[in-house]
Amino acid sequence: MMFGMEMSKESSTPMSTSCYLDSYEKGKHVNESKYRGMIGSLLYLTPSCLDIMYNVCVCARFQANPKKSHLVVVKRILKYIKGTLKVGLWYPKGASISLVGYSDLDYASCKVDRKSTSGTCHLFGSTFVSWHSKKQASVALSIVEAQYILLPIVVVLRSFG
């Protein structure tokens, strides 16, 4: 209702896997306050819709100078949410009680600044309870260095497990 997306079709994914957004894209500028309002609304949803967190954070990087291509991706996220309104998390009764954590990173995945993105996820029994994804603060010169930057997150994770 707020962004005029009531009559739009639903999307099966929040962002195309071949989508590449850049801050130096050519194209038509869009209304910054509308774009920021859309991003703010999506950020409000991210604690309960973990599947859109990464995509929303990617789009949030372009709030200072949004282009039409950025707005198209934000609208696709809204279409995805429209199609998943009845989807939720399921916590089965009688699951084992153990905390398990996983971590991963991609080496220099950001095409703009060549920084890596690292992340972790945590399961309590078979139930997904939290996750974390963050672009690393410094540029790693090798995959080993990128893993070293991720190491403090893994150590904290193991101290709880």
CSV table of C-alpha atoms in Angstrom, one decimal:
chain,number,residue,atom,x,y,z
A,1,MET,CA,0.0,0.0,0.0
A,2,MET,CA,2.7,2.4,1.0
A,3,PHE,CA,4.9,2.0,-2.1
A,4,GLY,CA,2.2,1.2,-4.7
A,5,MET,CA,3.1,-2.5,-5.0
A,6,GLU,CA,-0.4,-4.0,-4.3
A,7,MET,CA,-1.1,-5.1,-7.8
A,8,SER,CA,2.5,-6.4,-8.5
A,9,LYS,CA,3.3,-10.1,-9.2
A,10,GLU,CA,5.1,-12.2,-6.6
A,11,SER,CA,8.7,-13.1,-7.0
A,12,SER,CA,10.2,-16.5,-6.0
A,13,THR,CA,13.6,-15.0,-5.1
A,14,PRO,CA,14.5,-11.7,-3.4
A,15,MET,CA,17.4,-11.0,-5.9
A,16,SER,CA,18.7,-12.5,-9.1
A,17,THR,CA,21.9,-14.5,-8.6
A,18,SER,CA,23.4,-12.7,-11.6
A,19,CYS,CA,22.5,-9.3,-10.2
A,20,TYR,CA,25.4,-6.9,-9.8
A,21,LEU,CA,24.8,-3.5,-8.2
A,22,ASP,CA,27.4,-0.7,-8.4
A,23,SER,CA,27.5,2.8,-7.0
A,24,TYR,CA,28.9,4.1,-10.3
A,25,GLU,CA,26.0,2.8,-12.4
A,26,LYS,CA,24.7,5.0,-15.1
A,27,GLY,CA,21.0,5.5,-15.2
A,28,LYS,CA,18.2,7.7,-14.1
A,29,HIS,CA,18.3,9.0,-10.5
A,30,VAL,CA,15.3,8.1,-8.3
A,31,ASN,CA,13.7,9.9,-5.4
A,32,GLU,CA,16.1,9.4,-2.5
A,33,SER,CA,13.5,9.8,0.2
A,34,LYS,CA,11.2,7.1,-1.4
A,35,TYR,CA,14.2,4.8,-1.8
A,36,ARG,CA,15.3,5.3,1.8
A,37,GLY,CA,11.7,4.8,3.0
A,38,MET,CA,11.6,1.4,1.2
A,39,ILE,CA,15.0,0.4,2.6
A,40,GLY,CA,13.9,1.4,6.1
A,41,SER,CA,10.8,-0.6,5.9
A,42,LEU,CA,12.7,-3.6,4.7
A,43,LEU,CA,15.3,-3.2,7.5
A,44,TYR,CA,12.4,-3.3,9.9
A,45,LEU,CA,11.4,-6.7,8.6
A,46,THR,CA,14.9,-8.3,8.6
A,47,PRO,CA,14.8,-9.7,12.2
A,48,SER,CA,11.8,-11.8,11.3
A,49,CYS,CA,12.6,-12.4,7.6
A,50,LEU,CA,16.2,-13.5,7.7
A,51,ASP,CA,16.1,-14.6,4.0
A,52,ILE,CA,16.1,-11.0,2.9
A,53,MET,CA,18.8,-9.6,5.1
A,54,TYR,CA,21.7,-9.9,2.7
A,55,ASN,CA,19.8,-8.4,-0.2
A,56,VAL,CA,18.4,-5.5,1.8
A,57,CYS,CA,21.9,-4.7,3.1
A,58,VAL,CA,23.3,-4.7,-0.4
A,59,CYS,CA,20.6,-2.3,-1.5
A,60,ALA,CA,21.1,-0.1,1.5
A,61,ARG,CA,24.7,0.7,0.4
A,62,PHE,CA,23.2,2.9,-2.4
A,63,GLN,CA,21.0,5.2,-0.4
A,64,ALA,CA,23.1,8.3,-1.0
A,65,ASN,CA,22.7,8.2,-4.8
A,66,PRO,CA,20.1,5.6,-5.8
A,67,LYS,CA,19.5,4.8,-9.5
A,68,LYS,CA,16.6,3.1,-11.2
A,69,SER,CA,18.5,-0.2,-11.3
A,70,HIS,CA,18.8,-0.1,-7.5
A,71,LEU,CA,15.0,0.6,-7.2
A,72,VAL,CA,14.2,-2.3,-9.4
A,73,VAL,CA,16.0,-4.7,-7.0
A,74,VAL,CA,14.3,-3.2,-4.0
A,75,LYS,CA,10.9,-3.7,-5.7
A,76,ARG,CA,11.8,-7.3,-6.4
A,77,ILE,CA,12.5,-7.8,-2.7
A,78,LEU,CA,9.0,-6.4,-1.9
A,79,LYS,CA,7.5,-8.7,-4.5
A,80,TYR,CA,9.3,-11.6,-2.8
A,81,ILE,CA,7.9,-10.7,0.6
A,82,LYS,CA,4.4,-10.5,-0.9
A,83,GLY,CA,4.9,-14.1,-2.1
A,84,THR,CA,6.1,-15.4,1.3
A,85,LEU,CA,3.7,-13.8,3.7
A,86,LYS,CA,2.4,-17.2,4.9
A,87,VAL,CA,5.9,-18.8,5.2
A,88,GLY,CA,7.4,-19.0,8.7
A,89,LEU,CA,9.9,-20.7,10.9
A,90,TRP,CA,9.1,-24.1,12.4
A,91,TYR,CA,10.5,-25.3,15.7
A,92,PRO,CA,9.8,-29.1,16.1
A,93,LYS,CA,9.0,-30.5,19.5
A,94,GLY,CA,11.5,-32.9,21.0
A,95,ALA,CA,14.6,-31.9,19.0
A,96,SER,CA,18.1,-32.5,20.4
A,97,ILE,CA,19.5,-29.7,22.5
A,98,SER,CA,22.9,-28.8,21.1
A,99,LEU,CA,24.3,-25.6,19.8
A,100,VAL,CA,26.0,-25.9,16.4
A,101,GLY,CA,27.6,-23.1,14.5
A,102,TYR,CA,28.9,-22.7,11.0
A,103,SER,CA,31.1,-20.0,9.4
A,104,ASP,CA,32.0,-19.1,5.9
A,105,LEU,CA,33.4,-16.3,3.8
A,106,ASP,CA,33.8,-15.3,0.2
A,107,TYR,CA,37.0,-13.9,-0.9
A,108,ALA,CA,36.9,-10.3,-2.3
A,109,SER,CA,33.3,-10.7,-3.5
A,110,CYS,CA,32.5,-6.9,-3.5
A,111,LYS,CA,33.3,-5.7,-7.0
A,112,VAL,CA,33.4,-2.0,-5.8
A,113,ASP,CA,36.0,-2.2,-3.0
A,114,ARG,CA,37.2,-5.9,-3.2
A,115,LYS,CA,36.3,-6.6,0.4
A,116,SER,CA,35.3,-10.0,1.6
A,117,THR,CA,32.0,-10.9,3.3
A,118,SER,CA,32.0,-13.3,6.2
A,119,GLY,CA,29.1,-14.9,8.0
A,120,THR,CA,28.0,-17.3,10.6
A,121,CYS,CA,24.8,-19.2,11.5
A,122,HIS,CA,23.7,-20.9,14.6
A,123,LEU,CA,21.4,-23.9,15.2
A,124,PHE,CA,19.9,-24.9,18.5
A,125,GLY,CA,19.2,-28.6,17.9
A,126,SER,CA,17.7,-28.6,14.4
A,127,THR,CA,16.3,-25.1,14.9
A,128,PHE,CA,17.9,-22.1,13.1
A,129,VAL,CA,18.2,-19.4,15.8
A,130,SER,CA,20.6,-16.7,14.5
A,131,TRP,CA,22.9,-15.6,11.8
A,132,HIS,CA,25.4,-12.9,11.1
A,133,SER,CA,26.8,-11.5,7.8
A,134,LYS,CA,29.2,-8.7,7.5
A,135,LYS,CA,31.4,-7.1,4.9
A,136,GLN,CA,34.9,-7.2,6.4
A,137,ALA,CA,36.4,-3.8,7.3
A,138,SER,CA,39.7,-4.3,5.5
A,139,VAL,CA,40.7,-5.7,2.1
A,140,ALA,CA,42.3,-9.2,2.4
A,141,LEU,CA,45.2,-9.9,0.1
A,142,SER,CA,44.6,-13.7,0.2
A,143,ILE,CA,42.0,-16.2,1.3
A,144,VAL,CA,44.1,-17.1,4.3
A,145,GLU,CA,44.1,-13.4,5.4
A,146,ALA,CA,40.3,-13.3,4.9
A,147,GLN,CA,39.9,-16.4,7.1
A,148,TYR,CA,42.2,-14.8,9.8
A,149,ILE,CA,39.9,-11.8,9.8
A,150,LEU,CA,36.9,-14.1,10.4
A,151,LEU,CA,38.7,-16.0,13.2
A,152,PRO,CA,37.5,-13.9,16.2
A,153,ILE,CA,33.9,-14.6,15.2
A,154,VAL,CA,34.6,-18.4,15.1
A,155,VAL,CA,36.3,-18.3,18.5
A,156,VAL,CA,33.3,-16.5,20.1
A,157,LEU,CA,31.0,-19.1,18.4
A,158,ARG,CA,33.0,-22.0,19.8
A,159,SER,CA,33.1,-20.6,23.3
A,160,PHE,CA,29.3,-20.9,23.4
A,161,GLY,CA,29.2,-24.3,21.7
